[in-house]
PDB file of C-alpha atoms in Angstrom:
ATOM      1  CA  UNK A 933      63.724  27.986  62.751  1.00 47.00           C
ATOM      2  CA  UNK A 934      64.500  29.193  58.833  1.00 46.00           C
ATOM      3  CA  UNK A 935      63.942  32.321  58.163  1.00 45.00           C
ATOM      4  CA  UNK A 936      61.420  33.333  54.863  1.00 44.00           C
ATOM      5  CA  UNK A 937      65.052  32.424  52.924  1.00 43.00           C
ATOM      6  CA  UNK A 938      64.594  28.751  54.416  1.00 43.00           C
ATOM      7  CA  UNK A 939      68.292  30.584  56.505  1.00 43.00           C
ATOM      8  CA  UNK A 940      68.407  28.543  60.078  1.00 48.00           C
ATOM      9  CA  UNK A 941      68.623  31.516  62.567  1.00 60.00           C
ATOM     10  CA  UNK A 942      70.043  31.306  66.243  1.00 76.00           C
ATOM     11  CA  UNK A 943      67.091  32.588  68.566  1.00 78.00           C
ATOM     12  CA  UNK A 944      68.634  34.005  70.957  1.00 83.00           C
ATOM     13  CA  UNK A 945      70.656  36.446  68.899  1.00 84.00           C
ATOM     14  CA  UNK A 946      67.437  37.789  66.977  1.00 82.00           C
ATOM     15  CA  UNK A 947      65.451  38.026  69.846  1.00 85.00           C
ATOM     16  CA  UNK A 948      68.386  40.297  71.009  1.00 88.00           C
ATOM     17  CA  UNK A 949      68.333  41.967  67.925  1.00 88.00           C
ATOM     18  CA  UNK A 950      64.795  42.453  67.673  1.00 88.00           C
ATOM     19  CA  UNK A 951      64.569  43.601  71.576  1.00 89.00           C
ATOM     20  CA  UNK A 952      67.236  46.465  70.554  1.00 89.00           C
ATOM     21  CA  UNK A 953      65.510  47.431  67.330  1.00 87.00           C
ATOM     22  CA  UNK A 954      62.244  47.915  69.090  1.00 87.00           C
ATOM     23  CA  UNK A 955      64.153  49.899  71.817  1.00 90.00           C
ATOM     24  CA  UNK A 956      65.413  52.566  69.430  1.00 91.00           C
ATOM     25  CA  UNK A 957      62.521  52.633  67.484  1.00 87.00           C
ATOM     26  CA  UNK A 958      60.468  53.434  70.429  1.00 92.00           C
ATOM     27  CA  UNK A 959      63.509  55.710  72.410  1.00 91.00           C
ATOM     28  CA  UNK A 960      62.793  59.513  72.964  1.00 88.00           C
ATOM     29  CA  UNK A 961      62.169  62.365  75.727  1.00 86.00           C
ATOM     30  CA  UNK A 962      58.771  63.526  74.504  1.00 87.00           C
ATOM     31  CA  UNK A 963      55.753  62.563  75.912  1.00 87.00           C
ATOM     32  CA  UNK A 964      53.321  60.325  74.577  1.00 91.00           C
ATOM     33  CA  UNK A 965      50.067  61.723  73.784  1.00 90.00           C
ATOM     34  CA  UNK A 966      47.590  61.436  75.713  1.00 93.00           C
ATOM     35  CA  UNK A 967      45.207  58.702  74.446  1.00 95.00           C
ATOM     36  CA  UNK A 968      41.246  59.098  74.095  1.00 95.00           C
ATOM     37  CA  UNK A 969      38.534  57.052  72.577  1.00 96.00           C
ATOM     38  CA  UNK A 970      36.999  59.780  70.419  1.00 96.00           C
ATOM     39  CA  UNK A 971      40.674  60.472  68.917  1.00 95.00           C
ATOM     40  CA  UNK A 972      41.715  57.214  68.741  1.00 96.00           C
ATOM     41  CA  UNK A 973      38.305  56.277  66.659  1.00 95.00           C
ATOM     42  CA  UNK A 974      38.477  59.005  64.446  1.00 94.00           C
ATOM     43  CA  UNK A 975      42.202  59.013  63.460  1.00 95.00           C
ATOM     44  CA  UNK A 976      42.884  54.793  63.466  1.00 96.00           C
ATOM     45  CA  UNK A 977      39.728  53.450  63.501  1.00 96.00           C
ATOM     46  CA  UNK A 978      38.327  55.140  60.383  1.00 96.00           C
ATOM     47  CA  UNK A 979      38.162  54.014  56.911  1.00 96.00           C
ATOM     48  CA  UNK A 980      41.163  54.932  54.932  1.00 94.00           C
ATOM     49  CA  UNK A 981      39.446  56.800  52.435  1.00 94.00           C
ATOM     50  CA  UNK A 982      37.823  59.709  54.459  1.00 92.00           C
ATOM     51  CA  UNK A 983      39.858  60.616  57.911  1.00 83.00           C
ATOM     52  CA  UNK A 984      41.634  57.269  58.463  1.00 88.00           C
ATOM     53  CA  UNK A 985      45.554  58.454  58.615  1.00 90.00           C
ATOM     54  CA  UNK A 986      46.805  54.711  58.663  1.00 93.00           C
ATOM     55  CA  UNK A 987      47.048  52.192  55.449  1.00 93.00           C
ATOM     56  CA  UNK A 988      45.714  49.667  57.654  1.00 94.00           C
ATOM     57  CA  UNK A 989      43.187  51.274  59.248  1.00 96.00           C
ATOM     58  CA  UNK A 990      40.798  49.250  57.161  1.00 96.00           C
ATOM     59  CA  UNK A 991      41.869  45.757  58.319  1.00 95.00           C
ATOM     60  CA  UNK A 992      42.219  47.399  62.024  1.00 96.00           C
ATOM     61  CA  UNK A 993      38.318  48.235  61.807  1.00 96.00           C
ATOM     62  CA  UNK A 994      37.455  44.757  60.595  1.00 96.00           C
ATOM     63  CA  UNK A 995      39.087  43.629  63.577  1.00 97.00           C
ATOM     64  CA  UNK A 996      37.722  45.481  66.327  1.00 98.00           C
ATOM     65  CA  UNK A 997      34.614  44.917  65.181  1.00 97.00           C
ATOM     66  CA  UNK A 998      35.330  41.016  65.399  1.00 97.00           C
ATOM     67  CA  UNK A 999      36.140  41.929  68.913  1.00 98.00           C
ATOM     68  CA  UNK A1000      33.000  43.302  69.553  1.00 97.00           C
ATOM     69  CA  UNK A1001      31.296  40.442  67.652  1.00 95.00           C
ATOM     70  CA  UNK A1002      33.412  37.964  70.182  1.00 93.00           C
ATOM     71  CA  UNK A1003      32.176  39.929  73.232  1.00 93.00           C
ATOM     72  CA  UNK A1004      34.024  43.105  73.422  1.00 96.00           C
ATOM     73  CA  UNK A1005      36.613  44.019  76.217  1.00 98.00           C
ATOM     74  CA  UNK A1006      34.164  45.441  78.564  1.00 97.00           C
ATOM     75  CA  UNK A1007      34.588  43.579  81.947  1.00 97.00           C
ATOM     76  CA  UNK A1008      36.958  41.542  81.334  1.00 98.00           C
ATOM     77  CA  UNK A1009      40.681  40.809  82.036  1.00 98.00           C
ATOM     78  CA  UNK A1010      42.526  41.595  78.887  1.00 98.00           C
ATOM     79  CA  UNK A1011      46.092  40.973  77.948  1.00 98.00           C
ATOM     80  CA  UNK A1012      47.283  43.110  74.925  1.00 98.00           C
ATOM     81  CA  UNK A1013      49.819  40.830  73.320  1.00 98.00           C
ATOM     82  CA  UNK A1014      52.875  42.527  71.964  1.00 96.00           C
ATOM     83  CA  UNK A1015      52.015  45.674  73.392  1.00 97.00           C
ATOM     84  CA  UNK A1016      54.804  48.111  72.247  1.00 94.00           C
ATOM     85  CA  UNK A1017      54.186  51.242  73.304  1.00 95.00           C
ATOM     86  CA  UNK A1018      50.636  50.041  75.172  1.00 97.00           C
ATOM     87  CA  UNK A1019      48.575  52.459  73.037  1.00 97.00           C
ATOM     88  CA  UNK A1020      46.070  50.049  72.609  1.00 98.00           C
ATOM     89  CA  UNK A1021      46.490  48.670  76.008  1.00 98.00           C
ATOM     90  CA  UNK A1022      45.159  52.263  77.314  1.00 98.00           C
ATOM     91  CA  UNK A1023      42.366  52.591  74.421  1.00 98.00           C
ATOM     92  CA  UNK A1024      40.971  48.730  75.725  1.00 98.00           C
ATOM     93  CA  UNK A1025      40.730  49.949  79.545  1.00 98.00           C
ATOM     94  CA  UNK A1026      38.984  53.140  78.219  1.00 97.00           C
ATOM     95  CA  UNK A1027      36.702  51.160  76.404  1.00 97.00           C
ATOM     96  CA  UNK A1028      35.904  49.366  79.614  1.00 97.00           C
ATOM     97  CA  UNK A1029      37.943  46.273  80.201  1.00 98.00           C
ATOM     98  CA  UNK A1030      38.153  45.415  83.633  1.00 98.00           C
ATOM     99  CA  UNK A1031      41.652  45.129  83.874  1.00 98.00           C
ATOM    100  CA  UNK A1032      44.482  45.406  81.174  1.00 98.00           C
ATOM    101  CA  UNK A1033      48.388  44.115  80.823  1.00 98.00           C
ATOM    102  CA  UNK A1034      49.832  45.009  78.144  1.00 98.00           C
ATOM    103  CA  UNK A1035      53.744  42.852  77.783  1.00 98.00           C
ATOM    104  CA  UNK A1036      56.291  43.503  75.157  1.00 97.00           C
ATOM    105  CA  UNK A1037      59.989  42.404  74.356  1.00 95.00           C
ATOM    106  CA  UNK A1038      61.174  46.125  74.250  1.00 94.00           C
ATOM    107  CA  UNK A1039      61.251  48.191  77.873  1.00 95.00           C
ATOM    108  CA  UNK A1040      61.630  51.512  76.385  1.00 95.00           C
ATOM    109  CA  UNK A1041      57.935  51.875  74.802  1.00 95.00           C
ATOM    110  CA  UNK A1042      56.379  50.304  78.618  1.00 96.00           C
ATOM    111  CA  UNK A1043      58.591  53.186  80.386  1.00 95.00           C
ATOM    112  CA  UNK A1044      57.527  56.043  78.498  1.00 95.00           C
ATOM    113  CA  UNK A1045      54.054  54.710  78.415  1.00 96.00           C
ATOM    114  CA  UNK A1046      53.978  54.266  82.376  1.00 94.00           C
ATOM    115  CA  UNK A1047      54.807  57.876  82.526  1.00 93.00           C
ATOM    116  CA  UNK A1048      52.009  59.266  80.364  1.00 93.00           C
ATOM    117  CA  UNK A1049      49.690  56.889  82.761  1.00 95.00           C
ATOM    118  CA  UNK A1050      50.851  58.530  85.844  1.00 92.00           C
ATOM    119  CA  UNK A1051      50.815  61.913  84.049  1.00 92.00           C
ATOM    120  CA  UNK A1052      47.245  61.365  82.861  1.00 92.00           C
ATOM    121  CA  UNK A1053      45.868  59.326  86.478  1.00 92.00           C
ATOM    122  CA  UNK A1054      44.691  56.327  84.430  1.00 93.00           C
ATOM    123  CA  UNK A1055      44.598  53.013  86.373  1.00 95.00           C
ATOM    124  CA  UNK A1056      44.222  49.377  85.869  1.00 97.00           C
ATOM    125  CA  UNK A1057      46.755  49.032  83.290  1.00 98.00           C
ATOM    126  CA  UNK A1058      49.959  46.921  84.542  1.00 98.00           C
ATOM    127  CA  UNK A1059      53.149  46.644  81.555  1.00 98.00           C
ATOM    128  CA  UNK A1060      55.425  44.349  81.946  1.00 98.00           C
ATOM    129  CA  UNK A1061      58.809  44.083  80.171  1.00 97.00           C
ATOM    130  CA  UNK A1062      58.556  40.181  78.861  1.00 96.00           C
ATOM    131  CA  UNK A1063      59.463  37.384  76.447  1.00 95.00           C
ATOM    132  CA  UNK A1064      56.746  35.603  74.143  1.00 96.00           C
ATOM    133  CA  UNK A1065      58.381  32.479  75.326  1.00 95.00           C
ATOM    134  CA  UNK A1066      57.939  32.402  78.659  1.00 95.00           C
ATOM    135  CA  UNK A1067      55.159  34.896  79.912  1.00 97.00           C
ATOM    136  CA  UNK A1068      55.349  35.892  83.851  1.00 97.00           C
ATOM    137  CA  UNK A1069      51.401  35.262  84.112  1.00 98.00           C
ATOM    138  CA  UNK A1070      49.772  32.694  86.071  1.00 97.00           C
ATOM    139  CA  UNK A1071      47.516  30.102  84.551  1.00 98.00           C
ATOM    140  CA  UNK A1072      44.098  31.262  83.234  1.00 98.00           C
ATOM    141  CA  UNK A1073      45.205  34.858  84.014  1.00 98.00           C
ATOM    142  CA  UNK A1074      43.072  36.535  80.956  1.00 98.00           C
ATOM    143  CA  UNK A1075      39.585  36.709  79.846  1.00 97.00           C
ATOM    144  CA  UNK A1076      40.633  37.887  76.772  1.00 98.00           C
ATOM    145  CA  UNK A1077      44.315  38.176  74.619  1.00 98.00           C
ATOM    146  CA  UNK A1078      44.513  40.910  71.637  1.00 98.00           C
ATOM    147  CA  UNK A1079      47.545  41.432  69.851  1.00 98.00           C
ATOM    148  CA  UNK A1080      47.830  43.783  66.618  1.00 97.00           C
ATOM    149  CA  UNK A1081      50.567  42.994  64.435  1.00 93.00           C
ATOM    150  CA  UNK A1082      52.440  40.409  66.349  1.00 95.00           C
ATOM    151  CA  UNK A1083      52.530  37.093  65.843  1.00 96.00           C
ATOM    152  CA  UNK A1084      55.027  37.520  62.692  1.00 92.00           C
ATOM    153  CA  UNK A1085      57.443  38.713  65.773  1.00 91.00           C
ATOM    154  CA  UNK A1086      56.935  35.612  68.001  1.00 94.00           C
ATOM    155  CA  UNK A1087      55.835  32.638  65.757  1.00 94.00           C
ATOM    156  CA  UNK A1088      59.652  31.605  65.264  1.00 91.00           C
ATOM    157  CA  UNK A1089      59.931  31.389  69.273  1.00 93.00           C
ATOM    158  CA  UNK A1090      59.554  28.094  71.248  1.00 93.00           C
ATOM    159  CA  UNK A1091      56.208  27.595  73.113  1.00 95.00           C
ATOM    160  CA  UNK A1092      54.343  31.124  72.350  1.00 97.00           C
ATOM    161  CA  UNK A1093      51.271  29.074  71.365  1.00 98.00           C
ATOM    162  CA  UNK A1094      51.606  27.058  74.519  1.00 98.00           C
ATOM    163  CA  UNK A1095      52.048  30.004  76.487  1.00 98.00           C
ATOM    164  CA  UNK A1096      48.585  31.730  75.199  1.00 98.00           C
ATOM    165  CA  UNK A1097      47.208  28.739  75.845  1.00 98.00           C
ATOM    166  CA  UNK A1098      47.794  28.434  79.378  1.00 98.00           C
ATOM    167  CA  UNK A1099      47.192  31.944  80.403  1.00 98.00           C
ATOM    168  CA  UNK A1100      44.493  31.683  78.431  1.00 98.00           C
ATOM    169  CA  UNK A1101      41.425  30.993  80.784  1.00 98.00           C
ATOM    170  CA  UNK A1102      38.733  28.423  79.413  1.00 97.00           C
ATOM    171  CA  UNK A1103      35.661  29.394  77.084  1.00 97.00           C
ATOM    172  CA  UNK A1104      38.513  32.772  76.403  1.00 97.00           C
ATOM    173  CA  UNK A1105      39.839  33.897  73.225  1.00 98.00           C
ATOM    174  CA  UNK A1106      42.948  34.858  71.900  1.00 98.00           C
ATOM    175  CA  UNK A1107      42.425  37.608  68.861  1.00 98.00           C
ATOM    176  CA  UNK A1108      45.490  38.522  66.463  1.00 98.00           C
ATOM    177  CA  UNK A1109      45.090  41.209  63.520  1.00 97.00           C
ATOM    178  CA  UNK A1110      48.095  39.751  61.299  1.00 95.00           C
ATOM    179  CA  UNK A1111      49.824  39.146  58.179  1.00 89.00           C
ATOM    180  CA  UNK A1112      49.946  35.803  56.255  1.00 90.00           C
ATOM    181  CA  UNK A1113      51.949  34.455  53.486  1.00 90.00           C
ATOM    182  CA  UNK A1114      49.706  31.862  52.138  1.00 90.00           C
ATOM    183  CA  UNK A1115      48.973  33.246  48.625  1.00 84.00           C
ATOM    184  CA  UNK A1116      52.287  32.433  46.030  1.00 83.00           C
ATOM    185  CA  UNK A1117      52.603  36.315  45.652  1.00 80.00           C
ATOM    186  CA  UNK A1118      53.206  36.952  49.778  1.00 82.00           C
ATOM    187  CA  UNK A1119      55.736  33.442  49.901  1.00 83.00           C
ATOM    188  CA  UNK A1120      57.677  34.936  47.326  1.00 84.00           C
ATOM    189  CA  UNK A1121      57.690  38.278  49.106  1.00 79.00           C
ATOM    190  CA  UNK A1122      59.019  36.964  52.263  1.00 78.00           C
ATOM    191  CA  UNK A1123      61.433  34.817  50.413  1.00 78.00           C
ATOM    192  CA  UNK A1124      62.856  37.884  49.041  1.00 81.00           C
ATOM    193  CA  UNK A1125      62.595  39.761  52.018  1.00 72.00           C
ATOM    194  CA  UNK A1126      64.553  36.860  54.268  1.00 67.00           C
ATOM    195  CA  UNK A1127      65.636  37.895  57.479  1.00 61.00           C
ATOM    196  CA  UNK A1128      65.323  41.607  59.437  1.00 66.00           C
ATOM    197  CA  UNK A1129      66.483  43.200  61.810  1.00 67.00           C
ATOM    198  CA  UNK A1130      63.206  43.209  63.335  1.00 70.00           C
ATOM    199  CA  UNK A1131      62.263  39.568  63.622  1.00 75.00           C
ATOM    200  CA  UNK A1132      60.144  39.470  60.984  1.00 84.00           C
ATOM    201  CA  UNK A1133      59.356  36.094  59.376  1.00 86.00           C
ATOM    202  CA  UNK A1134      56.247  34.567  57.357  1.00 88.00           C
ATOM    203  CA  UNK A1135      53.513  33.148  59.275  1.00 91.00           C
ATOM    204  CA  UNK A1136      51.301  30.963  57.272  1.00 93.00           C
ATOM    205  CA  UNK A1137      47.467  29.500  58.069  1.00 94.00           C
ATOM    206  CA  UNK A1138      49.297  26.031  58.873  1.00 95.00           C
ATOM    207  CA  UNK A1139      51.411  27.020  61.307  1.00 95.00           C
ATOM    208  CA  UNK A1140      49.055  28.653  63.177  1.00 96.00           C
ATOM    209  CA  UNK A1141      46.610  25.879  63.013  1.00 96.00           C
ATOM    210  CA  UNK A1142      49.655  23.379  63.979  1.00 96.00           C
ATOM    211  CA  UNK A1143      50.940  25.212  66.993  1.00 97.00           C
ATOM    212  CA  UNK A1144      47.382  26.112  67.770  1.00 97.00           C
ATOM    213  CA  UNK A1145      46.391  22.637  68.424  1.00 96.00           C
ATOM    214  CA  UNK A1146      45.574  22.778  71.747  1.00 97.00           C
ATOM    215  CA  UNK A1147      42.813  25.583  71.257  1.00 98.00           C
ATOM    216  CA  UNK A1148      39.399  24.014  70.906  1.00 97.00           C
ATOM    217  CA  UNK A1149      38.696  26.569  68.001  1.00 97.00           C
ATOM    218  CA  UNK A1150      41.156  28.276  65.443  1.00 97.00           C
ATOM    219  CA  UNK A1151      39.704  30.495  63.013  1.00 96.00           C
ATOM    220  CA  UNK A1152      41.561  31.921  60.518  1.00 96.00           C
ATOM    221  CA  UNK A1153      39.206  34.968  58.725  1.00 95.00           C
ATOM    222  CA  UNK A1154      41.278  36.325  55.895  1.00 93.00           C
ATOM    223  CA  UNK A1155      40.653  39.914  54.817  1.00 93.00           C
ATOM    224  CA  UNK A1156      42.680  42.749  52.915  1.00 92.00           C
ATOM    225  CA  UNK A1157      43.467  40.982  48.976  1.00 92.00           C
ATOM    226  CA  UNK A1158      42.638  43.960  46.477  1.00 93.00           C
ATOM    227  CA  UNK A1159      42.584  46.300  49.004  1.00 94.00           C
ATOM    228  CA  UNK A1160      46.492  45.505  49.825  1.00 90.00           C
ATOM    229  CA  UNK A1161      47.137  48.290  47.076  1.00 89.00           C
ATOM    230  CA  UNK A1162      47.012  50.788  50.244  1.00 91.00           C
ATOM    231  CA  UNK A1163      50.322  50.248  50.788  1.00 86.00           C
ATOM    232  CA  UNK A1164      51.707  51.688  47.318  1.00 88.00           C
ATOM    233  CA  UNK A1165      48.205  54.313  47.421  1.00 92.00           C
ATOM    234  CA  UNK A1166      48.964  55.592  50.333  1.00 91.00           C
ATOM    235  CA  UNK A1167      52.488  56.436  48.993  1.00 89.00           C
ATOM    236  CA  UNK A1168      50.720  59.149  47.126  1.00 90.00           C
ATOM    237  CA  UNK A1169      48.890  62.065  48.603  1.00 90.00           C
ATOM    238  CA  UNK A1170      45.936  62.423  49.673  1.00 91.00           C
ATOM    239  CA  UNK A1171      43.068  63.160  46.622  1.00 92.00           C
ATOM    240  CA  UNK A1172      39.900  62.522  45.353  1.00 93.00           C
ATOM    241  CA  UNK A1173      42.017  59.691  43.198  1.00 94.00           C
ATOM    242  CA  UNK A1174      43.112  58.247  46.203  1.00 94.00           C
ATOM    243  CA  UNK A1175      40.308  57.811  48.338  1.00 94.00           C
ATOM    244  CA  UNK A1176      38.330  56.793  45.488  1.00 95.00           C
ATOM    245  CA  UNK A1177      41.015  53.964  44.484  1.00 95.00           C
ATOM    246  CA  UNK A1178      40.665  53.059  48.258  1.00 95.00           C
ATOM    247  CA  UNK A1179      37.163  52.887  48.318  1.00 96.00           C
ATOM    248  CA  UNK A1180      37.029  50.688  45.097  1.00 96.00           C
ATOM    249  CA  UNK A1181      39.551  48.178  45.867  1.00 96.00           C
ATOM    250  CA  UNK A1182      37.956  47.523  49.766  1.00 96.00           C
ATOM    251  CA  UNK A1183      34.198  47.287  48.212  1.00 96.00           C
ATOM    252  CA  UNK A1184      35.745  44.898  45.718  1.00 96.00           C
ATOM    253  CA  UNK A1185      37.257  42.527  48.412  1.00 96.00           C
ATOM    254  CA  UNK A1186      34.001  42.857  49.555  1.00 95.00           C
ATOM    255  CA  UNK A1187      32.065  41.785  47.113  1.00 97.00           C
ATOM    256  CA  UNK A1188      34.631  38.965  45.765  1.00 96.00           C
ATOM    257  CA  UNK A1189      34.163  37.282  49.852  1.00 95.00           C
ATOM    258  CA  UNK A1190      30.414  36.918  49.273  1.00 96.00           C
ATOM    259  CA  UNK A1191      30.778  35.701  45.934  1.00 96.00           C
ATOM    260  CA  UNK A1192      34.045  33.440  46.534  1.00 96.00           C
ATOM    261  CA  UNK A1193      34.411  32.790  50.315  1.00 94.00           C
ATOM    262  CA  UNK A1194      37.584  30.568  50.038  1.00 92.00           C
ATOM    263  CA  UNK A1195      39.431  33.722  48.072  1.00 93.00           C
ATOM    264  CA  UNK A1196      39.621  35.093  52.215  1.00 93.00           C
ATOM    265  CA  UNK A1197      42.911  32.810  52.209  1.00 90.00           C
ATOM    266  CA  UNK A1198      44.888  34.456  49.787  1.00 90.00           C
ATOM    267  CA  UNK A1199      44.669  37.893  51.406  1.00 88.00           C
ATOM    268  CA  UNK A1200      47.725  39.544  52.705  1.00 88.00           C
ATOM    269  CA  UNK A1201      45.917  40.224  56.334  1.00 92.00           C
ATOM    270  CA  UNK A1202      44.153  37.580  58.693  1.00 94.00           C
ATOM    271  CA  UNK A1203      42.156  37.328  61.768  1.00 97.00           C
ATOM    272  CA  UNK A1204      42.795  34.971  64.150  1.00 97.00           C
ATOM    273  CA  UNK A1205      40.654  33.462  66.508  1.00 98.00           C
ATOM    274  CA  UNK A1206      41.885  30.888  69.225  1.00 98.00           C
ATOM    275  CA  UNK A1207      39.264  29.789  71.699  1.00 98.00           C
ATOM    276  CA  UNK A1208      39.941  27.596  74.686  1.00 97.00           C
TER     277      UNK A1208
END
């Protein structure tokens, strides 16, 4: 698999690479804080330009609110894809799954988190230390899979696609909040950017619809063109400039997507919707 340089990279060694950069990122002593909807909602799930604290709190909205347009979480068996440090792994079995694993490359996050569980007496959340590749799940284990931020990880891995698929169960959906390089302006940004330390690599509407193949549905909702500008606004602090700037460049995305559907595919973050 080349890397956004076109670079052929050995596998193994950057999953290694990626499982170790995740571990340090995610090491420490402290305790995680204890997660609650209300908090959550108001600090992460808020716009950007009054108490959102996150440049992509924006995009995150849109998504959870395609969740909740695809049925929600409540009830249901959900397997939060990616999980890191299972923050939203928690937030989905507040908000009434059924059951929730969360899985991730990196241990550390999923050992810390398990502590603030048993610390806090939440239950019905299982995390499981595991690779993309070859998931530990049995077939048709999920109702529903989320994953924020993820597949840009996984996508260079051998059967990840195949994998959702088959833990997948039928009439489910698999939901991704991610980043895609389709416009000329994000291919030449991942060109430049090549290979990291982290894994990442470019993930473009293609591949997904190639390795998705199997799905009965793929969807892929672009979002997030204009309003990509958070991530040089948010360098500055916060202002009336700033959340005005904010405000502007999300209602115009807005109002360009009504006017110009097909302009969704040239936007820097995607939804992704794969139904079996």
């Amino acid at each position: 698999m080349p890397d956004g340089k076109g670079v052929a990279m050995d596998l193994d060694a950057v999953k290694q690479r990626e499982k170790a950069y995740h571990e340090r990122f995610r090491s420490g002593t402290r305790p995680y804080p204890t997660v609650d909807v209300e908090t959550v909602e108001r600090d992460w799930l808020t716009p950007t330009w009054t108490l959102g604290i996150d440049r992509y709190n924006d995009c995150r909205r849109e998504f959870h609110a395609l969740i909740e347009a695809q049925g929600g979480v409540g009830g249901r068996e959900v397997l939060e894809y990616g999980c890191g440090n299972a923050f939203w792994a928690v937030y989905w079995r507040l908000r009434g799954a059924k059951s929730v694993v969360g899985f991730d490359i990196g241990a550390v996050g999923l050992q810390r988190r398990q502590s603030q569980l048993q610390r806090d007496g939440v239950d019905g959340i299982e995390l499981v230390c595991a690779d993309a590749s070859f998931l530990p799940f049995a077939e048709n284990a999920f109702d529903t899979i989320i994953g924020h931020g993820v597949i840009h990880h996984v996508i260079k891995y051998p059967n990840v696609f195949d994998e959702i698929h088959r833990v997948l169960r039928p009439g489910g959906r698999a939901l991704f909040c991610e980043n895609l390089a389709d416009a000329p302006l994000w291919r030449l940004w991942w060109w430049w950017k090549g290979e990291i330390e982290e894994g990442d690599v470019p993930v473009f509407t293609s591949d997904v619809r190639r390795l998705g193949n199997a799905f009965r549905r793929v969807d892929v909702i672009g979002t997030d063109l204009f309003h990509a500008g958070t991530g040089f606004i948010f360098r500055h602090p916060n202002s009336p400039w700033r959340r005005a700037a904010l405000r502007a460049t999300h209602a115009a995305d807005r109002a360009l997507f009504r006017v110009f559907p097909p302009a969704r595919r040239w936007g820097s973050m995607s939804f992704l919707v794969l139904e079996k």
